[in-house]
C-alpha positions as a LaTeX table, in Angstrom:
\begin{tabular}{lrrr}
\hline
Residue & $x$ (\AA) & $y$ (\AA) & $z$ (\AA) \\
\hline
Met1 & $-13.20$ & $-6.65$ & 23.19 \\
Ser2 & $-10.53$ & $-8.41$ & 21.09 \\
Lys3 & $-7.62$ & $-6.45$ & 19.70 \\
Pro4 & $-7.38$ & $-5.84$ & 15.94 \\
Phe5 & $-5.03$ & $-8.05$ & 13.92 \\
Leu6 & $-1.49$ & $-7.24$ & 12.86 \\
Ser7 & 0.22 & $-9.68$ & 10.51 \\
Leu8 & 3.95 & $-10.31$ & 10.57 \\
Ser9 & 5.85 & $-11.44$ & 7.49 \\
Leu10 & 9.51 & $-11.85$ & 6.60 \\
Asp11 & 10.85 & $-11.69$ & 3.04 \\
Met12 & 13.50 & $-14.42$ & 2.97 \\
Asp13 & 16.01 & $-12.58$ & 0.78 \\
Asn14 & 19.22 & $-14.61$ & 0.89 \\
Gln15 & 22.81 & $-13.39$ & 0.62 \\
Trp16 & 22.93 & $-13.90$ & $-3.15$ \\
Ser17 & 19.71 & $-11.94$ & $-3.69$ \\
Tyr18 & 21.07 & $-8.96$ & $-1.75$ \\
Met19 & 24.27 & $-9.16$ & $-3.81$ \\
Lys20 & 22.28 & $-9.46$ & $-7.05$ \\
Ile21 & 20.08 & $-6.48$ & $-6.23$ \\
His22 & 23.11 & $-4.33$ & $-5.42$ \\
Gly23 & 25.19 & $-5.44$ & $-8.41$ \\
Glu24 & 27.85 & $-7.24$ & $-6.36$ \\
Glu25 & 30.09 & $-9.77$ & $-8.11$ \\
Gly26 & 29.80 & $-13.43$ & $-7.20$ \\
Trp27 & 26.05 & $-13.62$ & $-6.64$ \\
Glu28 & 25.85 & $-16.21$ & $-9.46$ \\
Thr29 & 27.44 & $-18.80$ & $-7.13$ \\
Tyr30 & 24.41 & $-18.36$ & $-4.85$ \\
Pro31 & 26.15 & $-17.84$ & $-1.51$ \\
Ser32 & 23.76 & $-18.46$ & 1.36 \\
Tyr33 & 23.42 & $-17.47$ & 5.01 \\
Leu34 & 20.33 & $-19.58$ & 5.69 \\
Asp35 & 22.39 & $-21.96$ & 7.83 \\
Ile36 & 23.15 & $-19.01$ & 10.13 \\
Phe37 & 19.98 & $-16.96$ & 9.87 \\
Val38 & 17.25 & $-19.60$ & 10.11 \\
Pro39 & 18.30 & $-21.10$ & 13.48 \\
His40 & 18.82 & $-17.55$ & 14.76 \\
Val41 & 15.40 & $-16.22$ & 13.74 \\
Leu42 & 13.50 & $-19.34$ & 14.78 \\
Lys43 & 15.03 & $-19.09$ & 18.26 \\
Val44 & 14.02 & $-15.42$ & 18.55 \\
Leu45 & 10.46 & $-16.08$ & 17.35 \\
Asp46 & 10.12 & $-19.06$ & 19.67 \\
Glu47 & 11.18 & $-16.92$ & 22.64 \\
Leu48 & 8.34 & $-14.53$ & 21.78 \\
Asn49 & 5.87 & $-17.32$ & 20.94 \\
Leu50 & 5.28 & $-15.74$ & 17.53 \\
Lys51 & 4.17 & $-17.42$ & 14.31 \\
Ile52 & 4.80 & $-15.41$ & 11.16 \\
Thr53 & 4.80 & $-15.81$ & 7.37 \\
Phe54 & 8.09 & $-16.46$ & 5.59 \\
Phe55 & 8.03 & $-15.46$ & 1.91 \\
Ile56 & 10.55 & $-17.89$ & 0.40 \\
Val57 & 12.51 & $-17.45$ & $-2.84$ \\
Gly58 & 12.14 & $-20.52$ & $-5.05$ \\
Gln59 & 15.78 & $-20.56$ & $-6.11$ \\
Asp60 & 16.82 & $-21.17$ & $-2.51$ \\
Ala61 & 14.42 & $-24.10$ & $-2.25$ \\
Ala62 & 16.01 & $-25.59$ & $-5.39$ \\
Phe63 & 19.34 & $-26.12$ & $-3.60$ \\
Glu64 & 19.58 & $-29.22$ & $-1.43$ \\
Lys65 & 21.92 & $-27.41$ & 0.98 \\
Asn66 & 18.98 & $-25.20$ & 2.01 \\
His67 & 16.31 & $-27.89$ & 2.35 \\
Lys68 & 16.83 & $-28.60$ & 6.05 \\
Tyr69 & 16.58 & $-24.93$ & 7.02 \\
Leu70 & 13.46 & $-24.27$ & 4.94 \\
Arg71 & 11.80 & $-27.38$ & 6.35 \\
Asp72 & 12.74 & $-26.23$ & 9.84 \\
Ile73 & 10.70 & $-23.05$ & 9.24 \\
Ala74 & 7.60 & $-25.02$ & 8.26 \\
Asp75 & 8.13 & $-27.64$ & 10.99 \\
Ala76 & 8.23 & $-24.83$ & 13.57 \\
Gly77 & 4.65 & $-23.97$ & 12.56 \\
His78 & 5.30 & $-20.87$ & 10.49 \\
Asp79 & 3.30 & $-19.96$ & 7.40 \\
Ile80 & 4.93 & $-20.15$ & 3.96 \\
Gly81 & 4.51 & $-17.67$ & 1.08 \\
Asn82 & 5.92 & $-17.34$ & $-2.45$ \\
His83 & 8.54 & $-14.62$ & $-3.07$ \\
Ser84 & 9.19 & $-15.51$ & $-6.76$ \\
Phe85 & 11.82 & $-17.89$ & $-8.11$ \\
Val86 & 14.77 & $-15.76$ & $-9.27$ \\
His87 & 14.00 & $-12.63$ & $-7.19$ \\
Glu88 & 14.11 & $-10.00$ & $-9.92$ \\
Thr89 & 12.78 & $-6.56$ & $-9.07$ \\
Trp90 & 11.70 & $-6.04$ & $-12.67$ \\
Leu91 & 9.08 & $-8.79$ & $-12.35$ \\
His92 & 6.47 & $-6.31$ & $-13.57$ \\
Leu93 & 8.08 & $-6.43$ & $-17.04$ \\
Tyr94 & 7.53 & $-10.18$ & $-17.46$ \\
Ser95 & 5.27 & $-11.50$ & $-20.21$ \\
Arg96 & 2.34 & $-13.76$ & $-19.33$ \\
Glu97 & 4.35 & $-16.86$ & $-20.25$ \\
Glu98 & 7.37 & $-15.73$ & $-18.23$ \\
Met99 & 5.17 & $-14.87$ & $-15.25$ \\
Glu100 & 3.43 & $-18.25$ & $-15.27$ \\
Lys101 & 6.78 & $-20.04$ & $-15.33$ \\
Glu102 & 8.14 & $-17.86$ & $-12.52$ \\
Ile103 & 5.18 & $-18.41$ & $-10.22$ \\
Asp104 & 4.69 & $-22.10$ & $-11.01$ \\
Thr105 & 8.35 & $-23.03$ & $-10.65$ \\
Ala106 & 8.68 & $-21.25$ & $-7.31$ \\
His107 & 5.37 & $-22.60$ & $-6.02$ \\
Asp108 & 6.14 & $-26.22$ & $-6.85$ \\
Ile109 & 9.64 & $-26.32$ & $-5.37$ \\
Ile110 & 8.60 & $-24.43$ & $-2.22$ \\
Glu111 & 5.73 & $-26.85$ & $-1.63$ \\
Lys112 & 7.95 & $-29.88$ & $-2.29$ \\
Val113 & 10.66 & $-28.75$ & 0.15 \\
Thr114 & 8.51 & $-27.31$ & 2.96 \\
Gly115 & 5.43 & $-29.51$ & 2.64 \\
Lys116 & 3.26 & $-26.38$ & 2.56 \\
Ala117 & 1.67 & $-24.94$ & $-0.58$ \\
Pro118 & 1.86 & $-21.13$ & $-0.65$ \\
Asn119 & $-1.42$ & $-19.28$ & $-1.10$ \\
Gly120 & 0.07 & $-15.78$ & $-0.88$ \\
Phe121 & 2.69 & $-13.90$ & $-2.87$ \\
Arg122 & 4.94 & $-10.88$ & $-2.45$ \\
Gly123 & 6.96 & $-9.51$ & $-5.36$ \\
Pro124 & 10.67 & $-8.73$ & $-4.90$ \\
Gly125 & 11.19 & $-5.01$ & $-4.43$ \\
Phe126 & 7.37 & $-4.61$ & $-4.23$ \\
Ser127 & 7.20 & $-5.33$ & $-7.96$ \\
Trp128 & 3.76 & $-6.20$ & $-9.30$ \\
Ser129 & 1.64 & $-5.90$ & $-12.43$ \\
Ala130 & $-1.79$ & $-6.75$ & $-13.79$ \\
Thr131 & $-0.20$ & $-9.82$ & $-15.42$ \\
Leu132 & 1.07 & $-11.00$ & $-12.04$ \\
Leu133 & $-2.34$ & $-10.58$ & $-10.43$ \\
Glu134 & $-4.07$ & $-12.48$ & $-13.25$ \\
Val135 & $-1.59$ & $-15.36$ & $-12.97$ \\
Leu136 & $-1.93$ & $-15.55$ & $-9.18$ \\
Ala137 & $-5.72$ & $-15.57$ & $-9.34$ \\
Asp138 & $-5.75$ & $-18.24$ & $-12.07$ \\
Lys139 & $-3.47$ & $-20.42$ & $-9.94$ \\
Gly140 & $-5.84$ & $-20.14$ & $-6.99$ \\
Tyr141 & $-3.80$ & $-17.86$ & $-4.75$ \\
Val142 & $-5.82$ & $-16.19$ & $-2.02$ \\
Tyr143 & $-3.85$ & $-12.96$ & $-1.66$ \\
Asp144 & $-1.07$ & $-10.74$ & $-2.97$ \\
Ala145 & 1.04 & $-8.59$ & $-0.65$ \\
Ser146 & 3.25 & $-6.75$ & $-3.13$ \\
Thr147 & 2.08 & $-3.15$ & $-2.81$ \\
Leu148 & 3.81 & $-0.57$ & $-0.61$ \\
Pro149 & 1.71 & 2.62 & $-0.54$ \\
Thr150 & 4.40 & 5.19 & 0.20 \\
Val151 & 5.37 & 8.55 & $-1.26$ \\
Ile152 & 9.09 & 8.08 & $-0.57$ \\
Gly153 & 9.66 & 5.27 & $-3.10$ \\
Pro154 & 11.71 & 7.50 & $-5.45$ \\
Leu155 & 13.91 & 8.64 & $-2.53$ \\
Ala156 & 14.47 & 5.04 & $-1.43$ \\
Arg157 & 15.38 & 4.15 & $-5.02$ \\
Leu158 & 17.83 & 7.07 & $-5.24$ \\
Tyr159 & 19.55 & 5.93 & $-2.04$ \\
Tyr160 & 19.61 & 2.35 & $-3.28$ \\
Phe161 & 21.24 & 3.36 & $-6.57$ \\
Ser162 & 23.80 & 5.56 & $-4.80$ \\
Thr163 & 24.94 & 2.69 & $-2.54$ \\
Ser164 & 25.03 & $-0.02$ & $-5.23$ \\
Asn165 & 27.48 & $-1.11$ & $-7.94$ \\
Leu166 & 24.84 & $-1.30$ & $-10.64$ \\
Ser167 & 25.57 & $-0.54$ & $-14.27$ \\
Lys168 & 23.47 & 1.91 & $-16.27$ \\
Glu169 & 21.60 & $-0.99$ & $-17.87$ \\
Glu170 & 20.94 & $-2.63$ & $-14.50$ \\
Lys171 & 19.59 & 0.64 & $-13.11$ \\
Glu172 & 17.27 & 0.85 & $-16.09$ \\
Asp173 & 15.90 & $-2.62$ & $-15.28$ \\
Arg174 & 15.32 & $-1.49$ & $-11.70$ \\
Lys175 & 13.98 & 1.98 & $-12.46$ \\
Glu176 & 10.63 & 1.26 & $-10.78$ \\
Ile177 & 11.93 & $-0.56$ & $-7.69$ \\
Phe178 & 10.15 & 0.70 & $-4.53$ \\
Gly179 & 7.49 & 2.26 & $-6.74$ \\
Lys180 & 6.54 & 5.71 & $-7.98$ \\
Phe181 & 5.49 & 8.77 & $-5.98$ \\
Ser182 & 1.92 & 8.14 & $-7.13$ \\
Asp183 & 2.00 & 4.71 & $-5.45$ \\
Gly184 & 1.75 & 6.57 & $-2.17$ \\
Phe185 & $-1.89$ & 7.26 & $-2.98$ \\
Lys186 & $-2.87$ & 3.62 & $-3.48$ \\
Lys187 & $-5.25$ & 2.07 & $-0.98$ \\
Leu188 & $-3.71$ & 1.31 & 2.40 \\
Lys189 & $-6.45$ & $-1.01$ & 3.63 \\
Pro190 & $-7.11$ & $-4.46$ & 2.10 \\
Tyr191 & $-9.23$ & $-4.75$ & $-1.03$ \\
Phe192 & $-10.02$ & $-7.25$ & $-3.76$ \\
Trp193 & $-8.60$ & $-7.25$ & $-7.25$ \\
Lys194 & $-11.05$ & $-8.44$ & $-9.91$ \\
Thr195 & $-9.39$ & $-10.11$ & $-12.88$ \\
Asn196 & $-10.47$ & $-10.23$ & $-16.51$ \\
Lys197 & $-11.93$ & $-13.69$ & $-15.76$ \\
Asn198 & $-13.96$ & $-12.24$ & $-12.86$ \\
Lys199 & $-11.79$ & $-13.98$ & $-10.28$ \\
Lys200 & $-10.95$ & $-12.24$ & $-7.02$ \\
Leu201 & $-7.58$ & $-11.86$ & $-5.31$ \\
Leu202 & $-7.19$ & $-10.11$ & $-1.97$ \\
Glu203 & $-4.55$ & $-7.36$ & $-1.84$ \\
Leu204 & $-3.01$ & $-6.86$ & 1.60 \\
Pro205 & $-0.59$ & $-3.93$ & 1.28 \\
Val206 & 2.51 & $-3.54$ & 3.42 \\
Thr207 & 1.25 & $-0.92$ & 5.86 \\
Thr208 & 2.71 & 2.56 & 5.88 \\
Met209 & 1.81 & 5.33 & 8.29 \\
Pro210 & $-1.77$ & 6.44 & 7.58 \\
Ile211 & $-2.13$ & 10.04 & 6.35 \\
Phe212 & 1.64 & 10.56 & 5.94 \\
Arg213 & 2.24 & 7.38 & 3.92 \\
Ile214 & 5.80 & 6.85 & 5.18 \\
Pro215 & 7.09 & 3.37 & 6.08 \\
Phe216 & 7.41 & 2.15 & 9.63 \\
His217 & 8.46 & $-1.46$ & 9.11 \\
Leu218 & 11.46 & $-2.71$ & 11.06 \\
Ser219 & 14.20 & $-1.59$ & 8.64 \\
Tyr220 & 13.11 & 2.03 & 9.08 \\
Leu221 & 12.74 & 1.72 & 12.84 \\
Ile222 & 16.28 & 0.35 & 13.17 \\
Tyr223 & 17.60 & 3.21 & 11.06 \\
Ile224 & 15.86 & 5.75 & 13.32 \\
Ser225 & 17.17 & 3.97 & 16.42 \\
Asn226 & 20.70 & 4.85 & 15.30 \\
Ile227 & 19.74 & 8.46 & 15.93 \\
Ser228 & 17.76 & 7.81 & 19.11 \\
Ile229 & 15.80 & 4.87 & 20.46 \\
His230 & 13.37 & 7.37 & 22.00 \\
Leu231 & 12.81 & 8.88 & 18.56 \\
Met232 & 12.23 & 5.38 & 17.19 \\
Met233 & 9.56 & 4.67 & 19.79 \\
Leu234 & 7.91 & 8.06 & 19.21 \\
Tyr235 & 7.79 & 7.30 & 15.47 \\
Leu236 & 6.29 & 3.87 & 16.17 \\
Asn237 & 3.75 & 5.26 & 18.64 \\
Ile238 & 2.57 & 7.80 & 16.07 \\
Ala239 & 2.18 & 5.03 & 13.50 \\
Ile240 & 0.19 & 2.90 & 15.96 \\
Phe241 & $-2.03$ & 5.84 & 16.91 \\
Leu242 & $-2.78$ & 6.65 & 13.26 \\
Cys243 & $-3.51$ & 2.99 & 12.48 \\
Lys244 & $-5.95$ & 2.79 & 15.37 \\
Ile245 & $-7.86$ & 5.99 & 14.63 \\
Thr246 & $-8.15$ & 5.06 & 10.93 \\
Lys247 & $-9.01$ & 1.42 & 11.83 \\
Thr248 & $-6.06$ & 0.16 & 9.81 \\
Gln249 & $-4.97$ & $-3.37$ & 10.75 \\
Pro250 & $-1.25$ & $-3.39$ & 9.88 \\
Ser251 & 0.76 & $-5.77$ & 7.78 \\
Phe252 & 4.22 & $-5.42$ & 9.34 \\
Leu253 & 7.26 & $-6.33$ & 7.23 \\
Leu254 & 10.58 & $-7.87$ & 8.29 \\
His255 & 13.78 & $-8.72$ & 6.42 \\
Pro256 & 16.62 & $-11.03$ & 7.48 \\
Leu257 & 19.08 & $-8.18$ & 7.94 \\
Asp258 & 16.65 & $-6.55$ & 10.39 \\
Leu259 & 17.34 & $-9.35$ & 12.86 \\
Ile260 & 20.98 & $-10.23$ & 12.34 \\
Gly261 & 24.10 & $-8.10$ & 12.04 \\
Gly262 & 27.50 & $-8.11$ & 10.40 \\
Asp263 & 28.94 & $-9.81$ & 13.48 \\
Gln264 & 27.25 & $-13.05$ & 12.36 \\
Ile265 & 27.00 & $-12.50$ & 8.61 \\
Thr266 & 30.46 & $-11.06$ & 8.00 \\
Ser267 & 30.20 & $-11.28$ & 4.21 \\
Leu268 & 27.53 & $-8.55$ & 4.25 \\
Ala269 & 29.13 & $-6.40$ & 6.94 \\
Phe270 & 29.48 & $-3.55$ & 4.41 \\
Phe271 & 25.70 & $-3.36$ & 3.83 \\
Pro272 & 23.73 & $-0.43$ & 5.32 \\
Gly273 & 22.63 & $-1.22$ & 8.87 \\
Met274 & 24.93 & $-4.21$ & 9.28 \\
Asn275 & 27.13 & $-2.24$ & 11.66 \\
Val276 & 24.36 & $-2.80$ & 14.24 \\
Ser277 & 25.06 & $-6.00$ & 16.18 \\
Ser278 & 22.75 & $-9.00$ & 16.15 \\
Asp279 & 22.08 & $-8.62$ & 19.88 \\
Arg280 & 21.09 & $-4.99$ & 19.38 \\
Lys281 & 18.76 & $-5.84$ & 16.51 \\
Val282 & 17.09 & $-8.62$ & 18.50 \\
Tyr283 & 16.68 & $-6.24$ & 21.43 \\
Leu284 & 15.01 & $-3.66$ & 19.17 \\
Phe285 & 12.82 & $-6.30$ & 17.55 \\
Lys286 & 11.59 & $-7.57$ & 20.91 \\
Lys287 & 10.93 & $-4.01$ & 22.08 \\
Val288 & 8.91 & $-3.26$ & 18.95 \\
Met289 & 6.96 & $-6.54$ & 19.20 \\
Lys290 & 6.13 & $-5.85$ & 22.85 \\
Lys291 & 4.73 & $-2.43$ & 21.91 \\
Leu292 & 2.76 & $-3.77$ & 18.93 \\
Gly293 & 1.44 & $-6.67$ & 21.01 \\
Lys294 & $-0.16$ & $-4.24$ & 23.45 \\
His295 & $-2.38$ & $-2.87$ & 20.72 \\
Phe296 & $-2.80$ & $-5.69$ & 18.20 \\
Thr297 & $-3.20$ & $-9.46$ & 18.01 \\
Leu298 & 0.02 & $-10.57$ & 16.30 \\
Thr299 & $-0.50$ & $-13.27$ & 13.68 \\
Asp300 & 0.79 & $-14.57$ & 10.36 \\
Met301 & $-0.55$ & $-13.47$ & 6.98 \\
Asn302 & $-2.98$ & $-16.38$ & 6.67 \\
Gly303 & $-4.59$ & $-15.62$ & 10.01 \\
His304 & $-4.93$ & $-11.98$ & 9.04 \\
Val305 & $-6.28$ & $-12.74$ & 5.58 \\
Glu306 & $-8.89$ & $-15.19$ & 6.91 \\
Ser307 & $-10.11$ & $-12.55$ & 9.35 \\
Ile308 & $-10.35$ & $-9.91$ & 6.63 \\
Ile309 & $-12.29$ & $-12.15$ & 4.23 \\
Gln310 & $-14.70$ & $-13.28$ & 6.97 \\
Lys311 & $-15.58$ & $-9.66$ & 7.78 \\
Gly312 & $-16.26$ & $-8.90$ & 4.11 \\
Asn313 & $-17.41$ & $-5.50$ & 2.80 \\
Leu314 & $-14.17$ & $-4.92$ & 0.90 \\
Lys315 & $-13.81$ & $-2.62$ & $-2.08$ \\
Val316 & $-13.16$ & $-4.25$ & $-5.46$ \\
Met317 & $-10.61$ & $-2.91$ & $-7.94$ \\
Asp318 & $-10.31$ & $-3.91$ & $-11.58$ \\
Val319 & $-6.75$ & $-5.11$ & $-12.30$ \\
Ser320 & $-6.75$ & $-3.19$ & $-15.57$ \\
Lys321 & $-7.15$ & 0.05 & $-13.60$ \\
Gly322 & $-4.53$ & $-0.76$ & $-10.99$ \\
\hline
\end{tabular}
């Protein structure tokens, strides 16, 4: 009997987007670490024979200095998704016209640079809205992956604000980043959104621990490993067990700083978790992948989405009631 699917995706937040989110000066010059990170992550994924989905920020694709590295991702056989153009966590506040421009601009430049047209989207900071879903469906996207059903969103936001240099106005813009407590009760398994034009868009949430609704993607596992690697593995084993008994096929999230440390990206050495070396992070990543691979078939988002749609029998949600 074949193992259930688990999709792997990486949100390609660049140095400038981390600085922008945290209110650091100088982000407007768009400093980049793609020349360091992309060769590093492609080597690690190749060693594990893994193909994943990279959600790319359109602004990065607009700079010629990044073209080689973004093409390298596609040329290595990885799937490409859309992660917005300017990476603003208040995307949910955009008007219809602003949203169309944001999605179209990112889509076109990502396709031009990588040679692959995205058919999936994830909002920065898990930001989404009915307007976003309508625009994605109208453009022919197959899926959205912006929801994070967790009850600890407000705590994550509080920690984020406490470690940032954001002004009062900037915090107001970001007041819904990581979602509300009530988001923890959203559906954990995939479902279809139905738009006002009766179009369908698959929603594939970032998986959190069934029942408890707490995250277990790599950022959290690395944080727990700082306390104890045995505790990290216990936490992961519980998440796997709960996914299996609830028949939840996980969507597992990665970020660049999960796989590389301040020893290689010195400009972000002050960020949380960057005191962990690159070698240590790669070791933890490989350990986690080995464990997940025992229980699931590891694939990219497209492979997962195709499997879900083929099986059918999904619930349908009206976007206006989301």
